[in-house]
PDB file of C-alpha atoms in Angstrom:
ATOM      1  CA  MET A   1      73.470  25.888  21.681  1.00 86.00           C
ATOM      2  CA  ILE A   2      70.027  27.170  20.754  1.00 95.00           C
ATOM      3  CA  SER A   3      69.316  23.978  18.800  1.00 96.00           C
ATOM      4  CA  GLU A   4      69.850  21.842  21.904  1.00 97.00           C
ATOM      5  CA  SER A   5      67.687  24.135  24.012  1.00 97.00           C
ATOM      6  CA  ILE A   6      64.885  23.996  21.447  1.00 98.00           C
ATOM      7  CA  GLU A   7      65.105  20.212  21.313  1.00 97.00           C
ATOM      8  CA  LYS A   8      64.777  19.989  25.103  1.00 97.00           C
ATOM      9  CA  VAL A   9      61.779  22.347  25.140  1.00 98.00           C
ATOM     10  CA  GLN A  10      60.090  20.390  22.355  1.00 98.00           C
ATOM     11  CA  GLU A  11      60.666  17.140  24.237  1.00 98.00           C
ATOM     12  CA  ARG A  12      59.070  18.631  27.356  1.00 98.00           C
ATOM     13  CA  LEU A  13      56.202  19.980  25.263  1.00 98.00           C
ATOM     14  CA  ALA A  14      55.614  16.552  23.722  1.00 98.00           C
ATOM     15  CA  GLY A  15      55.727  14.897  27.133  1.00 98.00           C
ATOM     16  CA  ALA A  16      53.127  17.297  28.525  1.00 98.00           C
ATOM     17  CA  CYS A  17      50.881  16.678  25.517  1.00 98.00           C
ATOM     18  CA  ALA A  18      51.209  12.913  26.009  1.00 98.00           C
ATOM     19  CA  ARG A  19      50.253  13.189  29.684  1.00 97.00           C
ATOM     20  CA  ALA A  20      47.213  15.255  28.733  1.00 97.00           C
ATOM     21  CA  GLY A  21      46.196  12.956  25.885  1.00 98.00           C
ATOM     22  CA  ARG A  22      46.707  15.755  23.353  1.00 98.00           C
ATOM     23  CA  SER A  23      48.488  15.967  20.016  1.00 98.00           C
ATOM     24  CA  VAL A  24      51.600  18.146  19.793  1.00 97.00           C
ATOM     25  CA  ASP A  25      49.904  19.775  16.806  1.00 97.00           C
ATOM     26  CA  GLU A  26      47.440  21.379  19.246  1.00 98.00           C
ATOM     27  CA  VAL A  27      50.144  23.521  20.899  1.00 98.00           C
ATOM     28  CA  ARG A  28      52.178  26.291  19.274  1.00 98.00           C
ATOM     29  CA  LEU A  29      55.562  27.206  20.691  1.00 98.00           C
ATOM     30  CA  VAL A  30      56.017  30.985  20.690  1.00 98.00           C
ATOM     31  CA  ALA A  31      59.694  31.850  21.170  1.00 98.00           C
ATOM     32  CA  VAL A  32      59.976  35.003  23.264  1.00 98.00           C
ATOM     33  CA  THR A  33      62.683  37.192  21.729  1.00 98.00           C
ATOM     34  CA  LYS A  34      62.803  40.073  24.212  1.00 96.00           C
ATOM     35  CA  LYS A  35      66.401  41.407  24.264  1.00 95.00           C
ATOM     36  CA  VAL A  36      67.505  38.662  21.835  1.00 97.00           C
ATOM     37  CA  GLU A  37      69.670  39.921  18.987  1.00 96.00           C
ATOM     38  CA  PRO A  38      68.559  39.268  15.373  1.00 97.00           C
ATOM     39  CA  ALA A  39      71.353  36.748  14.688  1.00 97.00           C
ATOM     40  CA  ARG A  40      70.117  34.495  17.475  1.00 97.00           C
ATOM     41  CA  VAL A  41      66.513  34.926  16.311  1.00 98.00           C
ATOM     42  CA  ALA A  42      67.659  33.812  12.861  1.00 98.00           C
ATOM     43  CA  GLU A  43      69.372  30.792  14.401  1.00 97.00           C
ATOM     44  CA  ALA A  44      66.131  29.785  16.167  1.00 98.00           C
ATOM     45  CA  PHE A  45      64.268  30.252  12.891  1.00 98.00           C
ATOM     46  CA  GLU A  46      66.722  27.957  11.101  1.00 97.00           C
ATOM     47  CA  CYS A  47      66.057  25.368  13.830  1.00 97.00           C
ATOM     48  CA  GLY A  48      62.375  25.383  12.917  1.00 96.00           C
ATOM     49  CA  LEU A  49      60.827  28.001  15.215  1.00 97.00           C
ATOM     50  CA  HIS A  50      58.686  30.231  13.031  1.00 97.00           C
ATOM     51  CA  VAL A  51      56.551  32.031  15.650  1.00 98.00           C
ATOM     52  CA  MET A  52      58.288  34.711  17.727  1.00 98.00           C
ATOM     53  CA  GLY A  53      56.832  36.867  20.480  1.00 98.00           C
ATOM     54  CA  GLU A  54      57.926  40.405  21.325  1.00 98.00           C
ATOM     55  CA  ASN A  55      57.057  42.353  24.475  1.00 97.00           C
ATOM     56  CA  ARG A  56      57.689  45.894  23.259  1.00 97.00           C
ATOM     57  CA  VAL A  57      56.707  47.632  20.044  1.00 98.00           C
ATOM     58  CA  GLN A  58      59.808  49.829  20.061  1.00 97.00           C
ATOM     59  CA  GLU A  59      62.184  46.866  20.227  1.00 97.00           C
ATOM     60  CA  ALA A  60      60.208  45.036  17.537  1.00 97.00           C
ATOM     61  CA  LYS A  61      60.431  48.044  15.199  1.00 96.00           C
ATOM     62  CA  GLN A  62      64.207  47.949  15.399  1.00 95.00           C
ATOM     63  CA  LYS A  63      64.522  44.166  15.195  1.00 97.00           C
ATOM     64  CA  ILE A  64      61.973  42.704  12.783  1.00 97.00           C
ATOM     65  CA  SER A  65      63.518  44.147   9.617  1.00 95.00           C
ATOM     66  CA  MET A  66      66.846  42.521  10.559  1.00 97.00           C
ATOM     67  CA  CYS A  67      65.299  39.050  11.043  1.00 97.00           C
ATOM     68  CA  PRO A  68      64.289  36.395   8.496  1.00 96.00           C
ATOM     69  CA  GLY A  69      61.205  37.255   6.496  1.00 94.00           C
ATOM     70  CA  GLY A  70      59.286  34.056   7.170  1.00 95.00           C
ATOM     71  CA  ILE A  71      58.755  34.703  10.880  1.00 98.00           C
ATOM     72  CA  GLU A  72      55.237  35.112  12.284  1.00 98.00           C
ATOM     73  CA  TRP A  73      55.506  37.873  14.889  1.00 98.00           C
ATOM     74  CA  HIS A  74      53.134  38.004  17.881  1.00 98.00           C
ATOM     75  CA  MET A  75      52.740  40.889  20.325  1.00 98.00           C
ATOM     76  CA  ILE A  76      52.728  39.322  23.788  1.00 98.00           C
ATOM     77  CA  GLY A  77      53.541  42.255  26.085  1.00 97.00           C
ATOM     78  CA  HIS A  78      51.489  45.145  27.420  1.00 97.00           C
ATOM     79  CA  LEU A  79      50.338  47.282  24.490  1.00 98.00           C
ATOM     80  CA  GLN A  80      49.727  51.003  24.916  1.00 97.00           C
ATOM     81  CA  THR A  81      47.123  52.638  22.698  1.00 97.00           C
ATOM     82  CA  ASN A  82      49.704  55.073  21.286  1.00 98.00           C
ATOM     83  CA  LYS A  83      51.697  52.099  19.954  1.00 98.00           C
ATOM     84  CA  VAL A  84      48.777  50.323  18.273  1.00 98.00           C
ATOM     85  CA  LYS A  85      49.201  51.967  14.862  1.00 98.00           C
ATOM     86  CA  ASP A  86      52.680  50.469  14.564  1.00 98.00           C
ATOM     87  CA  ALA A  87      51.691  47.169  16.186  1.00 98.00           C
ATOM     88  CA  VAL A  88      48.978  46.275  13.675  1.00 98.00           C
ATOM     89  CA  ARG A  89      51.475  46.727  10.853  1.00 97.00           C
ATOM     90  CA  MET A  90      54.188  44.541  12.416  1.00 97.00           C
ATOM     91  CA  PHE A  91      52.375  41.732  14.195  1.00 98.00           C
ATOM     92  CA  THR A  92      50.074  38.985  12.962  1.00 98.00           C
ATOM     93  CA  MET A  93      48.469  38.484  16.380  1.00 98.00           C
ATOM     94  CA  VAL A  94      48.112  40.332  19.689  1.00 98.00           C
ATOM     95  CA  HIS A  95      47.922  38.182  22.831  1.00 98.00           C
ATOM     96  CA  SER A  96      47.585  40.922  25.428  1.00 97.00           C
ATOM     97  CA  VAL A  97      44.384  42.924  24.918  1.00 98.00           C
ATOM     98  CA  ASP A  98      43.517  43.996  28.450  1.00 97.00           C
ATOM     99  CA  SER A  99      40.639  46.450  27.972  1.00 97.00           C
ATOM    100  CA  LEU A 100      37.757  47.358  25.704  1.00 98.00           C
ATOM    101  CA  LYS A 101      39.463  50.687  24.984  1.00 98.00           C
ATOM    102  CA  LEU A 102      42.518  48.871  23.626  1.00 98.00           C
ATOM    103  CA  LEU A 103      40.370  46.433  21.640  1.00 98.00           C
ATOM    104  CA  GLU A 104      38.526  49.321  19.995  1.00 98.00           C
ATOM    105  CA  CYS A 105      41.802  51.070  19.217  1.00 98.00           C
ATOM    106  CA  ILE A 106      43.179  47.916  17.571  1.00 98.00           C
ATOM    107  CA  ASP A 107      39.959  47.663  15.571  1.00 98.00           C
ATOM    108  CA  ARG A 108      40.295  51.235  14.276  1.00 98.00           C
ATOM    109  CA  GLU A 109      43.971  50.946  13.367  1.00 98.00           C
ATOM    110  CA  SER A 110      43.509  47.504  11.809  1.00 98.00           C
ATOM    111  CA  GLY A 111      40.772  48.960   9.631  1.00 98.00           C
ATOM    112  CA  SER A 112      43.137  51.729   8.514  1.00 98.00           C
ATOM    113  CA  ALA A 113      45.812  49.127   7.762  1.00 98.00           C
ATOM    114  CA  GLY A 114      43.372  46.923   5.841  1.00 98.00           C
ATOM    115  CA  VAL A 115      43.768  43.888   8.115  1.00 98.00           C
ATOM    116  CA  VAL A 116      41.679  41.867  10.542  1.00 98.00           C
ATOM    117  CA  MET A 117      43.774  41.297  13.664  1.00 98.00           C
ATOM    118  CA  PRO A 118      43.412  38.054  15.650  1.00 98.00           C
ATOM    119  CA  VAL A 119      43.593  38.864  19.371  1.00 98.00           C
ATOM    120  CA  CYS A 120      43.449  37.205  22.766  1.00 98.00           C
ATOM    121  CA  LEU A 121      41.860  38.993  25.693  1.00 98.00           C
ATOM    122  CA  GLU A 122      44.185  39.107  28.698  1.00 98.00           C
ATOM    123  CA  VAL A 123      42.462  38.098  31.929  1.00 98.00           C
ATOM    124  CA  ASN A 124      43.980  38.766  35.351  1.00 97.00           C
ATOM    125  CA  VAL A 125      42.956  35.524  37.027  1.00 95.00           C
ATOM    126  CA  SER A 126      45.153  36.073  40.093  1.00 90.00           C
ATOM    127  CA  GLY A 127      43.867  39.542  40.958  1.00 87.00           C
ATOM    128  CA  GLU A 128      47.424  40.804  41.441  1.00 87.00           C
ATOM    129  CA  SER A 129      47.665  44.578  41.107  1.00 82.00           C
ATOM    130  CA  SER A 130      51.077  44.178  39.472  1.00 82.00           C
ATOM    131  CA  LYS A 131      49.570  42.181  36.583  1.00 87.00           C
ATOM    132  CA  PHE A 132      47.904  43.573  33.490  1.00 92.00           C
ATOM    133  CA  GLY A 133      44.636  42.056  32.328  1.00 96.00           C
ATOM    134  CA  MET A 134      40.938  42.638  32.806  1.00 97.00           C
ATOM    135  CA  PRO A 135      39.087  41.199  35.805  1.00 96.00           C
ATOM    136  CA  PRO A 136      37.243  37.975  34.931  1.00 97.00           C
ATOM    137  CA  GLU A 137      33.908  39.662  35.649  1.00 96.00           C
ATOM    138  CA  ASP A 138      34.533  42.198  32.848  1.00 96.00           C
ATOM    139  CA  LEU A 139      35.224  39.575  30.190  1.00 97.00           C
ATOM    140  CA  GLY A 140      31.623  38.957  29.152  1.00 96.00           C
ATOM    141  CA  ASP A 141      30.937  42.597  28.339  1.00 97.00           C
ATOM    142  CA  VAL A 142      34.164  42.931  26.344  1.00 98.00           C
ATOM    143  CA  LEU A 143      33.392  39.771  24.382  1.00 98.00           C
ATOM    144  CA  LYS A 144      29.930  41.059  23.520  1.00 97.00           C
ATOM    145  CA  ALA A 145      31.264  44.463  22.502  1.00 98.00           C
ATOM    146  CA  GLY A 146      33.855  42.723  20.355  1.00 97.00           C
ATOM    147  CA  THR A 147      31.183  41.098  18.209  1.00 96.00           C
ATOM    148  CA  LYS A 148      30.317  44.564  16.877  1.00 97.00           C
ATOM    149  CA  LEU A 149      33.871  45.294  15.739  1.00 98.00           C
ATOM    150  CA  MET A 150      34.787  44.426  12.152  1.00 98.00           C
ATOM    151  CA  ASN A 151      38.585  44.487  12.173  1.00 98.00           C
ATOM    152  CA  VAL A 152      39.456  42.325  15.179  1.00 98.00           C
ATOM    153  CA  ASP A 153      38.852  38.619  15.675  1.00 98.00           C
ATOM    154  CA  ILE A 154      38.777  37.534  19.322  1.00 98.00           C
ATOM    155  CA  VAL A 155      40.263  34.052  19.066  1.00 98.00           C
ATOM    156  CA  GLY A 156      41.024  33.294  22.698  1.00 98.00           C
ATOM    157  CA  LEU A 157      42.207  34.275  26.155  1.00 98.00           C
ATOM    158  CA  MET A 158      45.606  34.914  27.717  1.00 98.00           C
ATOM    159  CA  THR A 159      46.887  35.043  31.294  1.00 97.00           C
ATOM    160  CA  MET A 160      50.019  35.207  33.433  1.00 94.00           C
ATOM    161  CA  PRO A 161      49.760  33.420  36.785  1.00 93.00           C
ATOM    162  CA  PRO A 162      51.891  34.517  39.729  1.00 91.00           C
ATOM    163  CA  PHE A 163      55.509  33.426  39.364  1.00 86.00           C
ATOM    164  CA  THR A 164      56.443  30.555  41.645  1.00 87.00           C
ATOM    165  CA  GLU A 165      59.390  28.203  41.840  1.00 89.00           C
ATOM    166  CA  ASP A 166      57.042  25.211  41.826  1.00 96.00           C
ATOM    167  CA  PRO A 167      55.061  25.079  38.536  1.00 95.00           C
ATOM    168  CA  GLU A 168      52.288  23.176  40.305  1.00 97.00           C
ATOM    169  CA  ASP A 169      51.473  26.344  42.230  1.00 96.00           C
ATOM    170  CA  ALA A 170      50.457  27.934  38.909  1.00 96.00           C
ATOM    171  CA  ARG A 171      48.009  25.159  38.037  1.00 97.00           C
ATOM    172  CA  PRO A 172      44.910  26.619  39.773  1.00 97.00           C
ATOM    173  CA  PHE A 173      45.295  29.898  37.881  1.00 97.00           C
ATOM    174  CA  LEU A 174      45.856  28.189  34.535  1.00 98.00           C
ATOM    175  CA  ARG A 175      42.895  25.913  35.147  1.00 98.00           C
ATOM    176  CA  ARG A 176      40.747  28.899  36.022  1.00 98.00           C
ATOM    177  CA  LEU A 177      41.411  30.548  32.665  1.00 98.00           C
ATOM    178  CA  ARG A 178      40.337  27.370  30.881  1.00 98.00           C
ATOM    179  CA  GLU A 179      37.199  27.218  33.026  1.00 98.00           C
ATOM    180  CA  ILE A 180      36.432  30.871  32.239  1.00 98.00           C
ATOM    181  CA  ARG A 181      36.807  30.091  28.526  1.00 98.00           C
ATOM    182  CA  ASP A 182      34.625  26.996  28.834  1.00 98.00           C
ATOM    183  CA  ARG A 183      31.916  28.996  30.588  1.00 97.00           C
ATOM    184  CA  ALA A 184      31.974  31.695  27.893  1.00 97.00           C
ATOM    185  CA  ARG A 185      31.721  28.960  25.278  1.00 96.00           C
ATOM    186  CA  GLU A 186      28.867  27.105  26.928  1.00 95.00           C
ATOM    187  CA  GLU A 187      26.800  30.048  28.190  1.00 93.00           C
ATOM    188  CA  GLU A 188      27.411  32.707  25.525  1.00 93.00           C
ATOM    189  CA  GLY A 189      28.517  30.712  22.475  1.00 95.00           C
ATOM    190  CA  PHE A 190      31.991  32.247  22.130  1.00 97.00           C
ATOM    191  CA  GLU A 191      34.290  29.620  20.635  1.00 96.00           C
ATOM    192  CA  LEU A 192      37.656  31.064  21.824  1.00 98.00           C
ATOM    193  CA  PRO A 193      39.827  28.191  20.549  1.00 98.00           C
ATOM    194  CA  GLU A 194      43.128  29.699  21.749  1.00 98.00           C
ATOM    195  CA  LEU A 195      44.488  29.750  25.295  1.00 98.00           C
ATOM    196  CA  SER A 196      47.784  31.645  25.516  1.00 98.00           C
ATOM    197  CA  MET A 197      49.254  30.558  28.837  1.00 98.00           C
ATOM    198  CA  GLY A 198      52.468  29.011  30.057  1.00 97.00           C
ATOM    199  CA  MET A 199      56.038  30.315  30.097  1.00 96.00           C
ATOM    200  CA  SER A 200      59.438  28.735  30.675  1.00 95.00           C
ATOM    201  CA  ASN A 201      58.750  27.864  34.302  1.00 94.00           C
ATOM    202  CA  ASP A 202      55.225  26.455  33.938  1.00 96.00           C
ATOM    203  CA  PHE A 203      54.456  25.665  30.283  1.00 98.00           C
ATOM    204  CA  GLU A 204      54.163  21.921  30.864  1.00 98.00           C
ATOM    205  CA  VAL A 205      51.456  22.438  33.492  1.00 98.00           C
ATOM    206  CA  ALA A 206      49.783  24.954  31.177  1.00 98.00           C
ATOM    207  CA  ILE A 207      49.634  22.384  28.383  1.00 98.00           C
ATOM    208  CA  GLU A 208      48.111  19.867  30.778  1.00 98.00           C
ATOM    209  CA  GLU A 209      45.472  22.497  31.572  1.00 98.00           C
ATOM    210  CA  GLY A 210      44.633  23.191  27.924  1.00 98.00           C
ATOM    211  CA  SER A 211      47.056  25.821  26.635  1.00 98.00           C
ATOM    212  CA  THR A 212      47.294  26.108  22.847  1.00 98.00           C
ATOM    213  CA  MET A 213      50.156  28.647  22.795  1.00 98.00           C
ATOM    214  CA  VAL A 214      53.090  28.625  25.207  1.00 98.00           C
ATOM    215  CA  ARG A 215      55.432  31.620  25.402  1.00 98.00           C
ATOM    216  CA  VAL A 216      58.949  30.371  26.091  1.00 98.00           C
ATOM    217  CA  GLY A 217      62.003  32.616  26.211  1.00 97.00           C
ATOM    218  CA  SER A 218      64.731  31.829  28.743  1.00 95.00           C
ATOM    219  CA  ASP A 219      64.566  28.055  28.210  1.00 97.00           C
ATOM    220  CA  ILE A 220      65.382  28.681  24.528  1.00 98.00           C
ATOM    221  CA  PHE A 221      67.663  31.717  24.547  1.00 96.00           C
ATOM    222  CA  GLY A 222      68.927  31.662  28.141  1.00 90.00           C
ATOM    223  CA  ARG A 223      68.634  34.339  30.791  1.00 80.00           C
ATOM    224  CA  ARG A 224      68.808  37.919  29.568  1.00 69.00           C
TER     225      ARG A 224
END
Protein backbone atom coordinates (compact mmCIF):
# COMPACT_ATOMS: atom_id res chain seq x y z
CA MET A 1 0.00 0.00 0.00
CA ILE A 2 1.38 3.37 -1.04
CA SER A 3 -0.33 5.04 1.93
CA GLU A 4 1.55 2.81 4.39
CA SER A 5 4.85 3.41 2.61
CA ILE A 6 4.31 7.17 2.70
CA GLU A 7 3.46 7.03 6.40
CA LYS A 8 6.69 5.14 7.13
CA VAL A 9 8.78 7.61 5.12
CA GLN A 10 7.14 10.57 6.86
CA GLU A 11 7.82 8.99 10.25
CA ARG A 12 11.49 8.54 9.34
CA LEU A 13 11.61 12.11 8.03
CA ALA A 14 10.13 13.43 11.27
CA GLY A 15 12.57 11.38 13.33
CA ALA A 16 15.55 12.75 11.40
CA CYS A 17 14.26 16.30 11.86
CA ALA A 18 13.87 15.72 15.60
CA ARG A 19 17.43 14.41 15.89
CA ALA A 20 18.70 17.48 14.04
CA GLY A 21 16.58 19.91 16.05
CA ARG A 22 14.69 20.96 12.91
CA SER A 23 11.02 21.39 12.10
CA VAL A 24 9.45 18.98 9.60
CA ASP A 25 8.23 22.09 7.78
CA GLU A 26 11.86 22.75 6.76
CA VAL A 27 12.04 19.61 4.59
CA ARG A 28 10.03 18.89 1.44
CA LEU A 29 9.43 15.31 0.38
CA VAL A 30 9.79 14.97 -3.40
CA ALA A 31 8.26 11.68 -4.56
CA VAL A 32 10.32 10.29 -7.43
CA THR A 33 7.91 8.96 -10.06
CA LYS A 34 10.33 7.48 -12.60
CA LYS A 35 8.58 4.51 -14.27
CA VAL A 36 5.54 4.95 -11.98
CA GLU A 37 2.22 4.80 -13.81
CA PRO A 38 -0.20 7.77 -13.51
CA ALA A 39 -2.73 5.83 -11.40
CA ARG A 40 -0.14 5.24 -8.69
CA VAL A 41 1.00 8.87 -8.90
CA ALA A 42 -2.63 9.88 -8.36
CA GLU A 43 -2.82 7.56 -5.36
CA ALA A 44 0.26 9.21 -3.81
CA PHE A 45 -1.28 12.61 -4.50
CA GLU A 46 -4.48 11.59 -2.71
CA CYS A 47 -2.32 10.56 0.26
CA GLY A 48 -0.99 14.10 0.50
CA LEU A 49 2.17 14.10 -1.64
CA HIS A 50 1.95 17.12 -3.90
CA VAL A 51 5.57 17.41 -5.13
CA MET A 52 6.72 14.83 -7.68
CA GLY A 53 10.12 14.48 -9.31
CA GLU A 54 10.77 13.14 -12.80
CA ASN A 55 14.13 12.08 -14.23
CA ARG A 56 13.37 12.29 -17.95
CA VAL A 57 11.59 14.94 -19.97
CA GLN A 58 10.22 12.41 -22.45
CA GLU A 59 8.55 10.33 -19.75
CA ALA A 60 7.17 13.46 -18.08
CA LYS A 61 5.63 14.64 -21.37
CA GLN A 62 3.67 11.42 -21.64
CA LYS A 63 2.71 11.24 -17.96
CA ILE A 64 1.94 14.69 -16.57
CA SER A 65 -1.26 15.23 -18.55
CA MET A 66 -2.63 11.94 -17.17
CA CYS A 67 -1.93 12.91 -13.52
CA PRO A 68 -3.87 15.16 -11.13
CA GLY A 69 -3.63 18.84 -11.92
CA GLY A 70 -2.52 20.00 -8.49
CA ILE A 71 0.89 18.34 -8.59
CA GLU A 72 4.07 20.44 -8.46
CA TRP A 73 6.48 18.76 -10.88
CA HIS A 74 10.26 19.01 -10.39
CA MET A 75 12.94 17.98 -12.88
CA ILE A 76 15.51 16.00 -10.89
CA GLY A 77 17.39 14.06 -13.57
CA HIS A 78 20.10 15.02 -16.05
CA LEU A 79 18.71 17.65 -18.42
CA GLN A 80 20.00 17.95 -21.97
CA THR A 81 19.92 21.37 -23.61
CA ASN A 82 17.73 20.07 -26.45
CA LYS A 83 15.04 19.16 -23.89
CA VAL A 84 15.02 22.50 -22.05
CA LYS A 85 12.28 24.11 -24.16
CA ASP A 86 9.85 21.40 -23.07
CA ALA A 87 11.18 21.26 -19.50
CA VAL A 88 10.52 24.91 -18.67
CA ARG A 89 6.90 24.46 -19.73
CA MET A 90 6.30 21.32 -17.64
CA PHE A 91 8.30 21.77 -14.46
CA THR A 92 8.14 24.34 -11.68
CA MET A 93 11.73 23.71 -10.58
CA VAL A 94 14.92 22.14 -11.95
CA HIS A 95 17.23 20.49 -9.41
CA SER A 96 19.98 19.32 -11.74
CA VAL A 97 21.68 22.26 -13.46
CA ASP A 98 25.21 20.98 -13.98
CA SER A 99 26.83 23.64 -16.17
CA LEU A 100 26.75 27.31 -17.07
CA LYS A 101 25.75 26.35 -20.62
CA LEU A 102 22.64 24.59 -19.31
CA LEU A 103 21.83 27.46 -16.94
CA GLU A 104 22.00 29.94 -19.81
CA CYS A 105 19.82 27.71 -21.97
CA ILE A 106 17.20 27.48 -19.20
CA ASP A 107 17.33 31.26 -18.89
CA ARG A 108 16.67 31.76 -22.61
CA GLU A 109 13.83 29.25 -22.81
CA SER A 110 12.26 30.48 -19.57
CA GLY A 111 12.26 33.99 -21.01
CA SER A 112 10.48 32.70 -24.12
CA ALA A 113 7.95 30.90 -21.92
CA GLY A 114 7.39 33.98 -19.75
CA VAL A 115 8.53 32.33 -16.50
CA VAL A 116 11.34 32.65 -13.98
CA MET A 117 12.61 29.14 -13.23
CA PRO A 118 13.90 28.28 -9.74
CA VAL A 119 16.95 26.02 -10.08
CA CYS A 120 19.52 24.19 -8.00
CA LEU A 121 23.08 23.85 -9.23
CA GLU A 122 24.24 20.23 -9.19
CA VAL A 123 27.67 19.80 -7.61
CA ASN A 124 29.71 16.62 -7.98
CA VAL A 125 31.12 16.47 -4.47
CA SER A 126 32.47 12.93 -4.84
CA GLY A 127 34.45 13.53 -8.02
CA GLU A 128 33.06 10.34 -9.56
CA SER A 129 33.27 10.37 -13.35
CA SER A 130 29.96 8.49 -13.51
CA LYS A 131 28.13 11.35 -11.76
CA PHE A 132 26.78 14.50 -13.36
CA GLY A 133 27.42 17.83 -11.68
CA MET A 134 29.97 20.61 -11.82
CA PRO A 135 33.21 20.41 -9.83
CA PRO A 136 33.01 22.39 -6.58
CA GLU A 137 35.73 24.74 -7.81
CA ASP A 138 33.52 25.85 -10.74
CA LEU A 139 30.55 26.76 -8.56
CA GLY A 140 31.62 30.31 -7.72
CA ASP A 141 31.93 31.37 -11.34
CA VAL A 142 28.56 29.85 -12.25
CA LEU A 143 26.88 31.57 -9.31
CA LYS A 144 28.33 34.92 -10.34
CA ALA A 145 27.31 34.44 -13.97
CA GLY A 146 23.83 33.51 -12.78
CA THR A 147 23.32 36.91 -11.19
CA LYS A 148 23.29 38.42 -14.69
CA LEU A 149 20.49 36.15 -15.91
CA MET A 150 16.92 37.43 -15.61
CA ASN A 151 14.82 34.29 -16.05
CA VAL A 152 16.43 31.84 -13.62
CA ASP A 153 16.57 32.02 -9.84
CA ILE A 154 19.39 30.00 -8.29
CA VAL A 155 17.79 28.89 -5.04
CA GLY A 156 20.19 26.19 -3.90
CA LEU A 157 22.50 23.26 -4.55
CA MET A 158 21.97 19.58 -5.32
CA THR A 159 24.18 16.49 -5.12
CA MET A 160 24.19 12.70 -5.33
CA PRO A 161 26.77 10.99 -3.11
CA PRO A 162 28.15 7.58 -4.03
CA PHE A 163 25.65 4.80 -3.36
CA THR A 164 26.51 2.70 -0.33
CA GLU A 165 24.64 0.14 1.71
CA ASP A 166 25.45 2.05 4.90
CA PRO A 167 23.87 5.55 4.81
CA GLU A 168 26.55 6.80 7.20
CA ASP A 169 29.08 6.41 4.40
CA ALA A 170 27.21 9.15 2.51
CA ARG A 171 27.42 11.63 5.38
CA PRO A 172 30.81 13.21 4.47
CA PHE A 173 29.59 14.00 0.96
CA LEU A 174 26.27 15.43 2.16
CA ARG A 175 28.06 17.49 4.78
CA ARG A 176 30.46 18.79 2.16
CA LEU A 177 27.63 20.17 0.04
CA ARG A 178 26.26 22.04 3.06
CA GLU A 179 29.74 23.40 3.80
CA ILE A 180 30.12 24.51 0.17
CA ARG A 181 26.77 26.31 0.43
CA ASP A 182 27.73 27.89 3.74
CA ARG A 183 31.00 29.15 2.26
CA ALA A 184 29.22 30.66 -0.75
CA ARG A 185 26.79 32.33 1.64
CA GLU A 186 29.43 33.72 3.97
CA GLU A 187 32.09 34.73 1.43
CA GLU A 188 30.01 35.77 -1.59
CA GLY A 189 26.59 36.57 -0.12
CA PHE A 190 24.62 33.93 -2.03
CA GLU A 191 21.69 32.86 0.13
CA LEU A 192 21.00 29.43 -1.48
CA PRO A 193 18.28 28.34 0.98
CA GLU A 194 17.66 24.96 -0.69
CA LEU A 195 19.79 21.82 -0.42
CA SER A 196 18.43 19.01 -2.60
CA MET A 197 20.13 15.90 -1.25
CA GLY A 198 19.07 12.54 0.11
CA MET A 199 17.31 9.60 -1.53
CA SER A 200 15.62 6.46 -0.24
CA ASN A 201 18.82 4.95 1.15
CA ASP A 202 20.26 8.04 2.85
CA PHE A 203 17.60 10.75 3.24
CA GLU A 204 17.62 10.62 7.04
CA VAL A 205 21.36 11.35 7.14
CA ALA A 206 20.82 14.07 4.53
CA ILE A 207 18.22 15.76 6.72
CA GLU A 208 20.61 15.62 9.66
CA GLU A 209 23.16 17.37 7.43
CA GLY A 210 20.77 20.14 6.37
CA SER A 211 18.80 18.91 3.36
CA THR A 212 15.63 20.87 2.57
CA MET A 213 14.40 18.57 -0.23
CA VAL A 214 14.72 14.79 -0.19
CA ARG A 215 14.05 12.78 -3.36
CA VAL A 216 12.44 9.48 -2.39
CA GLY A 217 11.19 6.93 -4.90
CA SER A 218 11.60 3.23 -4.08
CA ASP A 219 10.64 3.63 -0.40
CA ILE A 220 7.29 5.06 -1.58
CA PHE A 221 6.53 3.21 -4.80
CA GLY A 222 8.73 0.12 -4.41
CA ARG A 223 11.48 -1.12 -6.69
CA ARG A 224 10.97 -0.53 -10.39
